[in-house]
Amino acid sequence: MVTVKVGVTGVISVVVILIGVFLAWLEYGTTGEEEYWRMATAAMQTDEEFIATNQSAFMVGATGETGKHILEELTNRKLFQTITLIGRREVTYEGEKYQSIVQKVVDFDNLDSHADVFKNHDVGFICLGARAGNTGVTSNLPALRKVDHDYVIKSAELAKAGGCRHLVLLSAMKASKDASHPYSKIKGEVEEEAKAFGFDRLSIFQPAVIMVDRKDETRVGEWFLKKALAPVAFFFPTALTVPIATLARAMVNTALTPKDQDVEVLDNKAIHRMGGKK
C-alpha cells in the first residue's frame, strides 16, 4: 500500500511539474515580445497627437462586456471627435464625457439597408459575438454562426466600403479556419475573410480567457472557471488569462500606434504588452 501511495504521489508531482513548465513557457516565451513592447510604448506617447488628427470611430458590440470597457477607455481619453455606436437599441449614457457618442439603431439581419451608418469612419472596433453560456446561441451552431460570423463580416464589409481605414477586430485564442472546434473554426473563418477585404490596416486580437466581473448576471460555470484560473492568473498573468480592462486598453492603444504591417495578429501575451500601461 505504501508503494502505491508513493507511486500516485510521484505521478501527481510529475503532472504538476509539467503543467508548471507549460505555463512558464506560455508566460516567458519571447515570440514577438520586443515588437509589441515597442508598439505599446509608442501608443502611450501619442494621445495628444492622435486627438489633434480629429478622427472618428465606430463600434459594433458596445453593449457587450468588452465593448463597454472599450467605450470607457475611448471616452475617458477623449480620443475621437465622434464615436458612432451601431447596435440593436439605444443605450442611456450620462455624463459630459459621452458627448462625442452618436447612436445608430440597425437591424443586423438587414445591414445592407443601414450602409450609411458605416460611412466616413477612420477606425472601426468590432467586438460583437456570442459568449459561452448564452442559452440558445452558443449551443445552437446556426445561431452562433449568424452572430459571430455573418453579422461581423457584413459589418466589416460595409465598413470597408464606407471608407474605414483601420479595423480593430476581436477574435479568440486558437482561432483557425481549420480548427475542429466550431467556435474556433468560425472565428478563424472570420479572420481570413476580414483579411480579404483589404483594409489599410487590420488588427486582430486573440485573447485567452477574459477575466471580468459581471454585475448584472451570474453563471455558475463561468464563476467556477474564474476561481479555478485565479491562481494561474496570479503566478502566470499572460499565460491563459487577460483582464478585460487590459484587453480593452490594448484594442484602443493599437489604434494609436504607427502602422507596422497591413495585418497584425495579437495573441494573449501581445495583448498584455499592448494594454499593460495607461
CSV table of C-alpha atoms in Angstrom, one decimal:
chain,number,residue,atom,x,y,z
A,1,MET,CA,0.0,0.0,0.0
A,2,VAL,CA,2.8,2.4,0.8
A,3,THR,CA,4.4,1.7,-2.6
A,4,VAL,CA,1.1,2.5,-4.4
A,5,LYS,CA,0.7,5.8,-2.5
A,6,VAL,CA,4.2,6.8,-3.3
A,7,GLY,CA,3.6,6.0,-7.0
A,8,VAL,CA,0.5,8.0,-7.2
A,9,THR,CA,2.2,10.9,-5.4
A,10,GLY,CA,5.0,10.7,-7.9
A,11,VAL,CA,2.7,10.8,-10.9
A,12,ILE,CA,0.8,13.8,-9.5
A,13,SER,CA,4.1,15.6,-8.8
A,14,VAL,CA,5.3,15.0,-12.4
A,15,VAL,CA,2.0,16.2,-13.8
A,16,VAL,CA,2.1,19.4,-11.6
A,17,ILE,CA,5.7,20.0,-12.7
A,18,LEU,CA,4.8,19.6,-16.4
A,19,ILE,CA,1.9,21.9,-16.0
A,20,GLY,CA,4.1,24.4,-14.4
A,21,VAL,CA,6.7,24.2,-17.1
A,22,PHE,CA,4.0,24.6,-19.8
A,23,LEU,CA,2.6,27.7,-18.0
A,24,ALA,CA,6.1,29.1,-17.6
A,25,TRP,CA,6.7,28.6,-21.3
A,26,LEU,CA,3.5,30.4,-22.2
A,27,GLU,CA,4.4,33.2,-19.7
A,28,TYR,CA,8.0,33.8,-20.5
A,29,GLY,CA,8.2,32.9,-24.2
A,30,THR,CA,9.7,35.7,-26.2
A,31,THR,CA,7.9,35.4,-29.6
A,32,GLY,CA,7.1,39.0,-30.8
A,33,GLU,CA,7.9,40.5,-27.3
A,34,GLU,CA,10.2,43.3,-28.5
A,35,GLU,CA,8.0,44.2,-31.4
A,36,TYR,CA,4.8,44.5,-29.3
A,37,TRP,CA,6.6,46.3,-26.4
A,38,ARG,CA,7.8,48.9,-28.9
A,39,MET,CA,4.2,49.3,-30.2
A,40,ALA,CA,2.8,49.6,-26.7
A,41,THR,CA,5.4,52.2,-25.7
A,42,ALA,CA,4.6,54.2,-28.9
A,43,ALA,CA,0.9,54.1,-28.0
A,44,MET,CA,1.5,55.6,-24.6
A,45,GLN,CA,3.2,58.7,-26.1
A,46,THR,CA,0.7,59.7,-28.8
A,47,ASP,CA,-2.7,60.6,-27.1
A,48,GLU,CA,-2.4,64.3,-27.7
A,49,GLU,CA,-1.0,64.0,-31.2
A,50,PHE,CA,-3.8,61.5,-32.1
A,51,ILE,CA,-6.5,63.7,-30.8
A,52,ALA,CA,-5.2,66.6,-32.9
A,53,THR,CA,-5.9,64.5,-36.1
A,54,ASN,CA,-9.7,64.8,-35.5
A,55,GLN,CA,-10.5,61.2,-36.3
A,56,SER,CA,-13.9,59.4,-36.0
A,57,ALA,CA,-14.6,55.8,-35.0
A,58,PHE,CA,-17.5,53.4,-34.9
A,59,MET,CA,-18.1,50.4,-32.7
A,60,VAL,CA,-20.2,47.3,-33.2
A,61,GLY,CA,-20.8,45.4,-29.9
A,62,ALA,CA,-20.7,48.3,-27.5
A,63,THR,CA,-23.2,46.7,-25.1
A,64,GLY,CA,-21.1,43.6,-24.5
A,65,GLU,CA,-18.5,43.5,-21.7
A,66,THR,CA,-15.5,44.1,-23.9
A,67,GLY,CA,-17.4,46.8,-25.8
A,68,LYS,CA,-18.3,48.6,-22.6
A,69,HIS,CA,-14.7,48.7,-21.5
A,70,ILE,CA,-13.5,49.9,-24.9
A,71,LEU,CA,-16.1,52.7,-24.8
A,72,GLU,CA,-14.9,53.8,-21.3
A,73,GLU,CA,-11.3,53.8,-22.5
A,74,LEU,CA,-12.2,55.9,-25.6
A,75,THR,CA,-14.4,58.4,-23.7
A,76,ASN,CA,-12.1,58.8,-20.7
A,77,ARG,CA,-9.2,59.6,-23.0
A,78,LYS,CA,-11.4,61.6,-25.5
A,79,LEU,CA,-9.5,60.2,-28.4
A,80,PHE,CA,-12.1,60.6,-31.2
A,81,GLN,CA,-14.2,63.5,-32.4
A,82,THR,CA,-17.2,61.2,-32.7
A,83,ILE,CA,-17.8,57.6,-31.7
A,84,THR,CA,-20.7,56.0,-33.5
A,85,LEU,CA,-22.2,53.1,-31.7
A,86,ILE,CA,-24.0,50.7,-34.0
A,87,GLY,CA,-26.4,48.3,-32.3
A,88,ARG,CA,-29.9,46.9,-31.9
A,89,ARG,CA,-31.1,49.6,-29.4
A,90,GLU,CA,-30.1,52.9,-27.9
A,91,VAL,CA,-28.4,53.0,-24.5
A,92,THR,CA,-28.6,55.8,-22.0
A,93,TYR,CA,-25.2,57.4,-21.2
A,94,GLU,CA,-25.0,60.1,-18.6
A,95,GLY,CA,-22.1,62.5,-18.3
A,96,GLU,CA,-20.1,65.1,-20.2
A,97,LYS,CA,-17.6,62.6,-21.4
A,98,TYR,CA,-20.2,60.8,-23.5
A,99,GLN,CA,-21.0,63.9,-25.6
A,100,SER,CA,-19.0,62.5,-28.6
A,101,ILE,CA,-21.2,59.5,-28.9
A,102,VAL,CA,-23.7,59.1,-31.7
A,103,GLN,CA,-26.0,56.1,-31.6
A,104,LYS,CA,-27.4,54.3,-34.7
A,105,VAL,CA,-30.0,51.6,-34.3
A,106,VAL,CA,-29.9,48.9,-37.0
A,107,ASP,CA,-31.4,45.5,-38.0
A,108,PHE,CA,-28.4,43.1,-38.1
A,109,ASP,CA,-30.4,40.8,-40.3
A,110,ASN,CA,-30.7,43.5,-42.9
A,111,LEU,CA,-27.5,45.5,-42.5
A,112,ASP,CA,-27.2,46.5,-46.2
A,113,SER,CA,-30.1,48.9,-45.6
A,114,HIS,CA,-28.0,50.6,-43.0
A,115,ALA,CA,-24.9,51.0,-45.1
A,116,ASP,CA,-24.8,54.8,-44.4
A,117,VAL,CA,-24.1,54.4,-40.7
A,118,PHE,CA,-20.7,52.7,-41.6
A,119,LYS,CA,-19.6,55.6,-43.8
A,120,ASN,CA,-16.8,58.1,-43.1
A,121,HIS,CA,-15.1,56.5,-40.1
A,122,ASP,CA,-11.4,56.4,-39.7
A,123,VAL,CA,-11.2,53.5,-37.2
A,124,GLY,CA,-13.7,50.7,-36.5
A,125,PHE,CA,-14.0,48.4,-33.5
A,126,ILE,CA,-15.9,45.2,-33.9
A,127,CYS,CA,-16.3,43.2,-30.7
A,128,LEU,CA,-19.6,41.6,-31.5
A,129,GLY,CA,-20.1,37.9,-30.6
A,130,ALA,CA,-22.0,35.4,-28.6
A,131,ARG,CA,-20.3,34.1,-25.4
A,132,ALA,CA,-20.4,30.7,-23.8
A,133,GLY,CA,-23.4,30.3,-21.6
A,134,ASN,CA,-25.8,32.2,-23.7
A,135,THR,CA,-28.7,29.7,-23.9
A,136,GLY,CA,-29.9,29.2,-27.5
A,137,VAL,CA,-26.9,30.8,-29.0
A,138,THR,CA,-23.6,29.1,-28.4
A,139,SER,CA,-25.5,25.8,-28.1
A,140,ASN,CA,-27.0,26.4,-31.5
A,141,LEU,CA,-24.4,26.4,-34.3
A,142,PRO,CA,-26.6,28.3,-36.9
A,143,ALA,CA,-27.3,31.0,-34.3
A,144,LEU,CA,-23.7,31.2,-33.3
A,145,ARG,CA,-22.6,31.5,-37.0
A,146,LYS,CA,-25.2,34.2,-37.6
A,147,VAL,CA,-23.8,36.4,-34.7
A,148,ASP,CA,-20.1,35.6,-34.7
A,149,HIS,CA,-19.7,35.3,-38.5
A,150,ASP,CA,-22.5,36.8,-40.6
A,151,TYR,CA,-23.0,40.0,-38.6
A,152,VAL,CA,-19.3,40.6,-38.1
A,153,ILE,CA,-18.4,40.0,-41.7
A,154,LYS,CA,-21.2,42.1,-43.0
A,155,SER,CA,-20.2,44.9,-40.7
A,156,ALA,CA,-16.6,44.7,-41.8
A,157,GLU,CA,-17.6,44.7,-45.5
A,158,LEU,CA,-19.8,47.8,-45.1
A,159,ALA,CA,-17.0,49.5,-43.0
A,160,LYS,CA,-14.5,48.9,-45.8
A,161,ALA,CA,-17.0,50.1,-48.4
A,162,GLY,CA,-17.7,53.2,-46.3
A,163,GLY,CA,-14.0,54.2,-46.2
A,164,CYS,CA,-12.8,52.8,-42.9
A,165,ARG,CA,-9.0,52.5,-43.0
A,166,HIS,CA,-8.2,50.7,-39.8
A,167,LEU,CA,-10.4,47.8,-38.4
A,168,VAL,CA,-9.8,46.5,-34.9
A,169,LEU,CA,-11.3,43.0,-34.7
A,170,LEU,CA,-11.9,40.9,-31.5
A,171,SER,CA,-11.4,37.3,-32.2
A,172,ALA,CA,-10.3,34.5,-29.9
A,173,MET,CA,-7.4,32.4,-28.8
A,174,LYS,CA,-6.7,29.4,-31.1
A,175,ALA,CA,-8.9,30.8,-33.9
A,176,SER,CA,-8.3,28.9,-37.1
A,177,LYS,CA,-10.4,28.1,-40.2
A,178,ASP,CA,-9.0,24.6,-39.9
A,179,ALA,CA,-9.9,24.1,-36.2
A,180,SER,CA,-12.1,21.2,-35.2
A,181,HIS,CA,-13.9,23.1,-32.6
A,182,PRO,CA,-16.8,25.0,-34.2
A,183,TYR,CA,-16.3,28.2,-32.2
A,184,SER,CA,-12.6,28.4,-33.0
A,185,LYS,CA,-13.3,27.5,-36.7
A,186,ILE,CA,-15.9,30.3,-37.0
A,187,LYS,CA,-13.5,32.8,-35.5
A,188,GLY,CA,-10.8,31.7,-37.9
A,189,GLU,CA,-13.0,31.9,-40.9
A,190,VAL,CA,-13.9,35.5,-39.9
A,191,GLU,CA,-10.3,36.4,-39.6
A,192,GLU,CA,-9.5,35.1,-43.1
A,193,GLU,CA,-12.5,36.8,-44.7
A,194,ALA,CA,-11.7,40.1,-42.9
A,195,LYS,CA,-8.2,40.0,-44.3
A,196,ALA,CA,-9.6,39.6,-47.8
A,197,PHE,CA,-11.4,42.9,-47.6
A,198,GLY,CA,-8.0,44.7,-47.9
A,199,PHE,CA,-8.2,47.3,-45.1
A,200,ASP,CA,-5.3,49.7,-44.9
A,201,ARG,CA,-4.7,48.1,-41.5
A,202,LEU,CA,-6.4,45.2,-39.8
A,203,SER,CA,-5.6,44.4,-36.1
A,204,ILE,CA,-6.9,41.1,-34.9
A,205,PHE,CA,-7.0,40.3,-31.2
A,206,GLN,CA,-6.9,36.7,-29.9
A,207,PRO,CA,-7.3,36.9,-26.2
A,208,ALA,CA,-7.3,33.8,-23.9
A,209,VAL,CA,-9.9,33.6,-21.1
A,210,ILE,CA,-11.2,37.1,-20.4
A,211,MET,CA,-11.4,37.8,-16.7
A,212,VAL,CA,-14.4,40.0,-16.0
A,213,ASP,CA,-16.7,40.6,-13.0
A,214,ARG,CA,-20.3,40.6,-14.3
A,215,LYS,CA,-22.6,42.7,-12.2
A,216,ASP,CA,-25.8,42.0,-14.0
A,217,GLU,CA,-25.8,38.2,-14.0
A,218,THR,CA,-24.3,35.1,-12.5
A,219,ARG,CA,-23.2,31.9,-14.3
A,220,VAL,CA,-22.0,29.0,-12.2
A,221,GLY,CA,-19.7,27.6,-14.9
A,222,GLU,CA,-18.2,31.0,-15.6
A,223,TRP,CA,-17.8,31.7,-11.9
A,224,PHE,CA,-16.1,28.3,-11.3
A,225,LEU,CA,-13.7,28.8,-14.2
A,226,LYS,CA,-12.7,32.3,-13.0
A,227,LYS,CA,-12.0,30.9,-9.5
A,228,ALA,CA,-10.0,28.0,-10.9
A,229,LEU,CA,-7.9,30.2,-13.1
A,230,ALA,CA,-7.2,32.9,-10.4
A,231,PRO,CA,-4.0,31.2,-9.1
A,232,VAL,CA,-2.8,30.8,-12.7
A,233,ALA,CA,-3.6,34.5,-13.4
A,234,PHE,CA,-1.6,35.5,-10.3
A,235,PHE,CA,1.6,33.5,-11.0
A,236,PHE,CA,1.4,33.4,-14.8
A,237,PRO,CA,-0.6,36.5,-15.7
A,238,THR,CA,-0.2,36.3,-19.5
A,239,ALA,CA,-0.4,32.5,-19.9
A,240,LEU,CA,-4.1,31.7,-20.0
A,241,THR,CA,-6.0,34.8,-18.9
A,242,VAL,CA,-6.3,38.5,-19.6
A,243,PRO,CA,-8.2,41.2,-17.5
A,244,ILE,CA,-10.9,42.8,-19.6
A,245,ALA,CA,-9.6,46.3,-18.9
A,246,THR,CA,-6.2,45.2,-20.3
A,247,LEU,CA,-7.8,43.8,-23.4
A,248,ALA,CA,-9.9,47.0,-24.0
A,249,ARG,CA,-6.9,49.3,-23.4
A,250,ALA,CA,-4.8,47.2,-25.9
A,251,MET,CA,-7.5,47.4,-28.6
A,252,VAL,CA,-7.7,51.2,-28.1
A,253,ASN,CA,-3.9,51.6,-28.0
A,254,THR,CA,-3.3,49.8,-31.2
A,255,ALA,CA,-5.4,52.5,-33.0
A,256,LEU,CA,-2.8,55.0,-31.8
A,257,THR,CA,0.3,53.1,-32.8
A,258,PRO,CA,2.1,53.7,-36.2
A,259,LYS,CA,1.2,51.1,-38.8
A,260,ASP,CA,3.8,48.3,-38.9
A,261,GLN,CA,2.1,46.0,-41.3
A,262,ASP,CA,-1.2,45.6,-43.1
A,263,VAL,CA,-2.4,42.7,-40.9
A,264,GLU,CA,-1.3,42.2,-37.3
A,265,VAL,CA,-2.5,39.4,-35.0
A,266,LEU,CA,-2.0,40.0,-31.3
A,267,ASP,CA,-2.0,36.9,-29.2
A,268,ASN,CA,-2.7,36.9,-25.4
A,269,LYS,CA,0.9,37.9,-24.5
A,270,ALA,CA,1.0,40.7,-27.0
A,271,ILE,CA,-2.4,41.9,-25.7
A,272,HIS,CA,-0.9,42.2,-22.2
A,273,ARG,CA,2.1,44.1,-23.6
A,274,MET,CA,-0.1,46.5,-25.6
A,275,GLY,CA,-2.6,47.1,-22.8
A,276,GLY,CA,-0.3,46.9,-19.8
A,277,LYS,CA,0.0,50.6,-19.2
A,278,LYS,CA,-2.3,53.6,-19.4
